[in-house]
C-alpha positions as protocol buffer text, in pm:
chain_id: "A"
residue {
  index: 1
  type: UNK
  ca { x: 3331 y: -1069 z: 2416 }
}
residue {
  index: 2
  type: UNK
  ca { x: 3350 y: -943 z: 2063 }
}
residue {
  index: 3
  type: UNK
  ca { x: 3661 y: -657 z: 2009 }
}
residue {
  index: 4
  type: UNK
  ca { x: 3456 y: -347 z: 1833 }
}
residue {
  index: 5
  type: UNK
  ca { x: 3613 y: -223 z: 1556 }
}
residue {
  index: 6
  type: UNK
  ca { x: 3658 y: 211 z: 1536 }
}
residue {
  index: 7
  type: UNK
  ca { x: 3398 y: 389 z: 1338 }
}
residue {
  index: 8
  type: UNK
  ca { x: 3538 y: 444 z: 958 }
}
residue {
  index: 9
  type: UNK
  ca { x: 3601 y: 848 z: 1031 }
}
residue {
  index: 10
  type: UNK
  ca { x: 3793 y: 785 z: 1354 }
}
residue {
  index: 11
  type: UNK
  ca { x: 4001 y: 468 z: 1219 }
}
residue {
  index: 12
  type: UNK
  ca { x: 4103 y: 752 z: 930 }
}
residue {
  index: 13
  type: UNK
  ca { x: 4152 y: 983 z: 1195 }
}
residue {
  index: 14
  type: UNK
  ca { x: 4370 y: 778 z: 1421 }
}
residue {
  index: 15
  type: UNK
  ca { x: 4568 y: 630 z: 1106 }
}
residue {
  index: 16
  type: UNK
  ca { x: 4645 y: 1032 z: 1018 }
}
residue {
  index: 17
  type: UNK
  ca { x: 4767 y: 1075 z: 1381 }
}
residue {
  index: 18
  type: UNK
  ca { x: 4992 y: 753 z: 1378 }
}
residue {
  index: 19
  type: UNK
  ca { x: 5158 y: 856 z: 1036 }
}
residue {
  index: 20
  type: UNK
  ca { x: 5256 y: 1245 z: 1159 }
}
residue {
  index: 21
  type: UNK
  ca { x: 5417 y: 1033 z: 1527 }
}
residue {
  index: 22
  type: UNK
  ca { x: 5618 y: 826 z: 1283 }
}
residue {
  index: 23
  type: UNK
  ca { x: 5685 y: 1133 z: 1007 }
}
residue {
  index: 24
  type: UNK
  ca { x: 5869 y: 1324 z: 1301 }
}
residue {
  index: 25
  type: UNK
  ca { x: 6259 y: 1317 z: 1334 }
}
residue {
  index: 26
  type: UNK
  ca { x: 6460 y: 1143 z: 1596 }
}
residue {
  index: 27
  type: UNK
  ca { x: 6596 y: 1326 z: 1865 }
}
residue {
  index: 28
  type: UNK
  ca { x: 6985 y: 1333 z: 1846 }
}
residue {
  index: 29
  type: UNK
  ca { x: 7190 y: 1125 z: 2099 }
}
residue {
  index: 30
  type: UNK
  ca { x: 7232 y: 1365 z: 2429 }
}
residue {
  index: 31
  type: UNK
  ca { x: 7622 y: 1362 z: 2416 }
}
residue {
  index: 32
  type: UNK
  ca { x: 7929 y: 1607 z: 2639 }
}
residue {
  index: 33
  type: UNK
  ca { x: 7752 y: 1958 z: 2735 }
}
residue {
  index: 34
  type: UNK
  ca { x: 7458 y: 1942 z: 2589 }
}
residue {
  index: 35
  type: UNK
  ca { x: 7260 y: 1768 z: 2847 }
}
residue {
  index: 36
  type: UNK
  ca { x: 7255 y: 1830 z: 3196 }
}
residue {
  index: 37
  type: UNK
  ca { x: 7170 y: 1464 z: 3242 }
}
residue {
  index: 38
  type: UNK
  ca { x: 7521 y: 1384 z: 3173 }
}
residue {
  index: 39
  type: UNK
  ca { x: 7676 y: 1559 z: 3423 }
}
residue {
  index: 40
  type: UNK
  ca { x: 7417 y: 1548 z: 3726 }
}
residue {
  index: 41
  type: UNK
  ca { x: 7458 y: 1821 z: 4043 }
}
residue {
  index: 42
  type: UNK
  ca { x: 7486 y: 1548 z: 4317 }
}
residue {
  index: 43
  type: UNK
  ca { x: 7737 y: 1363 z: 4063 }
}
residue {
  index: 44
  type: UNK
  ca { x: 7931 y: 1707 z: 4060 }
}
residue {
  index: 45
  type: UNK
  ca { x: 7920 y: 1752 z: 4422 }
}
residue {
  index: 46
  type: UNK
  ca { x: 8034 y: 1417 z: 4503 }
}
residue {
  index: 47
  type: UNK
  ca { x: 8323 y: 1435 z: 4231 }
}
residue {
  index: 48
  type: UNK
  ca { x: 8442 y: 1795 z: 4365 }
}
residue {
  index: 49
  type: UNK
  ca { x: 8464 y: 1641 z: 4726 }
}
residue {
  index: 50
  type: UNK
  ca { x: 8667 y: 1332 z: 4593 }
}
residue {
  index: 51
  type: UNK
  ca { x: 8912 y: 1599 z: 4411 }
}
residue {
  index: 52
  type: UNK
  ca { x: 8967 y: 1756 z: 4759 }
}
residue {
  index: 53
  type: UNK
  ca { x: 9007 y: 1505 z: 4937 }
}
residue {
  index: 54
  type: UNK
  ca { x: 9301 y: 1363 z: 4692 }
}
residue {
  index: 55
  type: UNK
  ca { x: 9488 y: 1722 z: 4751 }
}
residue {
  index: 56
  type: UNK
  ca { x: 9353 y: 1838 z: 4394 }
}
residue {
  index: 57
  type: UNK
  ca { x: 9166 y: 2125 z: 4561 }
}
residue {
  index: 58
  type: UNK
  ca { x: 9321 y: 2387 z: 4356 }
}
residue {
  index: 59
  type: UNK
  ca { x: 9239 y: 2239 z: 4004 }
}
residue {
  index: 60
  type: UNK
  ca { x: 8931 y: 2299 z: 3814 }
}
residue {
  index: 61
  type: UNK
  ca { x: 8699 y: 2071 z: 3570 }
}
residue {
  index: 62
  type: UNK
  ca { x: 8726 y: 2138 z: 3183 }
}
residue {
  index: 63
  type: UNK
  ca { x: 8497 y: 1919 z: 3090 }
}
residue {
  index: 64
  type: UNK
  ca { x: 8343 y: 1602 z: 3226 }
}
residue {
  index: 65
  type: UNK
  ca { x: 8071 y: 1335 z: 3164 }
}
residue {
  index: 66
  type: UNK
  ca { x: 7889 y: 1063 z: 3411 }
}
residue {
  index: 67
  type: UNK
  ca { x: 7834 y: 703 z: 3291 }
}
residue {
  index: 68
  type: UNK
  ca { x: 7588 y: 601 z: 3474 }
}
residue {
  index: 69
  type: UNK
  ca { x: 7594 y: 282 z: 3359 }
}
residue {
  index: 70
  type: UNK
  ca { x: 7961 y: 202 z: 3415 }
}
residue {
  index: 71
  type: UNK
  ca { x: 7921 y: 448 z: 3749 }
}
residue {
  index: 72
  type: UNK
  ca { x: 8193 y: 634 z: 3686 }
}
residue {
  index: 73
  type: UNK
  ca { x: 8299 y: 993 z: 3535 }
}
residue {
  index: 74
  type: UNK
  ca { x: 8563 y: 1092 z: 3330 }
}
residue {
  index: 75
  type: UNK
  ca { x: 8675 y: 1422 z: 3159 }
}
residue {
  index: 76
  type: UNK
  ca { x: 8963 y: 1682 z: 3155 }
}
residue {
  index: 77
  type: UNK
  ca { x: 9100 y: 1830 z: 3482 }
}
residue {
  index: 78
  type: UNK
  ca { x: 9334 y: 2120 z: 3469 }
}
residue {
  index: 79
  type: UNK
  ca { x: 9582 y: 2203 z: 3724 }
}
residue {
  index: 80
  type: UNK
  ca { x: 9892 y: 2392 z: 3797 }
}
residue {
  index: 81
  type: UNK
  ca { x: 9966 y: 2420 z: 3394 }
}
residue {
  index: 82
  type: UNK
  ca { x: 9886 y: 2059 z: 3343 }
}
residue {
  index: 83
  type: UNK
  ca { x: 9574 y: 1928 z: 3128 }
}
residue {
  index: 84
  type: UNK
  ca { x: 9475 y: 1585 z: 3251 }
}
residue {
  index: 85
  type: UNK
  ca { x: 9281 y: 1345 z: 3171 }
}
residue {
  index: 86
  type: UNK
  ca { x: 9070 y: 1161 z: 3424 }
}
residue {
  index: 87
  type: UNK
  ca { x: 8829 y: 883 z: 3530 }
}
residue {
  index: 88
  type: UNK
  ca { x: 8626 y: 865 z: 3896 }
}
residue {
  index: 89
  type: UNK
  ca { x: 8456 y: 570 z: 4000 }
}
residue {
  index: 90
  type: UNK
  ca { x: 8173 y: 654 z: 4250 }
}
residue {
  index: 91
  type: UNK
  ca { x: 8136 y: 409 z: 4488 }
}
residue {
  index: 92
  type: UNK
  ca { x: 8484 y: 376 z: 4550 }
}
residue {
  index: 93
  type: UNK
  ca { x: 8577 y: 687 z: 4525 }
}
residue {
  index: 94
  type: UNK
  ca { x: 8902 y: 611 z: 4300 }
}
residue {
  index: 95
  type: UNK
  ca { x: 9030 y: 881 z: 4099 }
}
residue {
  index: 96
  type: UNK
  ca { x: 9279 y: 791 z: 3835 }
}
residue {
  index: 97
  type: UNK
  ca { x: 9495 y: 1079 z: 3601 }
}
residue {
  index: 98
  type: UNK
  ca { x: 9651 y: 1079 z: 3319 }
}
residue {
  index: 99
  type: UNK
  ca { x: 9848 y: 1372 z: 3208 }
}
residue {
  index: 100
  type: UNK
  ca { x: 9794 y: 1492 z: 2882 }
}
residue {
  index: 101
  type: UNK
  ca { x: 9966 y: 1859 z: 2844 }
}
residue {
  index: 102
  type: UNK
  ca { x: 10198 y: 2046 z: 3001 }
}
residue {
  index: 103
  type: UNK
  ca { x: 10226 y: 2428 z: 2983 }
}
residue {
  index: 104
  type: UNK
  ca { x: 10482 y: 2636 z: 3080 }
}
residue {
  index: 105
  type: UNK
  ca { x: 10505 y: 3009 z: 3131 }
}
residue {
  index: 106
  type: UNK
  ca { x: 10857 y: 3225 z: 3013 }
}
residue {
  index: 107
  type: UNK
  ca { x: 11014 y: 3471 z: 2989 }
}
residue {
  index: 108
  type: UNK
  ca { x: 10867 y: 3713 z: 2704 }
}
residue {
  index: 109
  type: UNK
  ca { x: 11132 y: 3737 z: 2402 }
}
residue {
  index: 110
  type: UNK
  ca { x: 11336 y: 4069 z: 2381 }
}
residue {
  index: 111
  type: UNK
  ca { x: 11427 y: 4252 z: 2094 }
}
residue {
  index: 112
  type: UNK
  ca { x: 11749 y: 4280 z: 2035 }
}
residue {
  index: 113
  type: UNK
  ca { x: 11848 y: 4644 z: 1946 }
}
């Protein structure tokens, strides 16, 4: 069987197509908050429950990311004054923290008079 070749016009036509496909710009890496892809629901469901169940019930997320690749997330946890930084791996359910700040509250300064 003999491959037909495109009439002249729509050869011209498809070529025009093909050059405005490759003429368009990339679309940027999909990196921290600006995907929701990152950071899937069930992921964040699953991740909340492991923070319970470690006695970390009272903290909240700052700002995490899911690997799925690696199957793991990591971010920043904050708790009880403390920033930390932390990695969960899914199927095990391991939750490791490192502690990056501490803040403390005082006692306002008073003016001496």
């Amino acid at each position: 069987m003999q491959q037909q070749r495109p009439a002249p016009r729509l050869k011209a036509a498809l070529d025009r197509i093909g050059a405005w496909v490759l003429d368009q710009p990339l679309v940027p890496a999909l990196e921290g908050q600006c995907c929701d892809r990152l950071r899937p629901n069930q992921i964040q469901r699953e991740l909340m429950e492991s923070l319970e169940q470690s006695g970390l019930d009272g903290s909240s997320l700052v700002d995490w990311r899911w690997d799925a690749r690696q199957g793991h997330a990591k971010g920043w946890l904050w708790q009880n004054g403390a920033l930390q930084r932390f990695r969960w791996w899914r199927d095990s359910g391991r939750l490791t923290l490192h502690e990056q700040l501490n803040c403390v509250t005082t006692a306002p300064l008073r003016a001496l008079r």
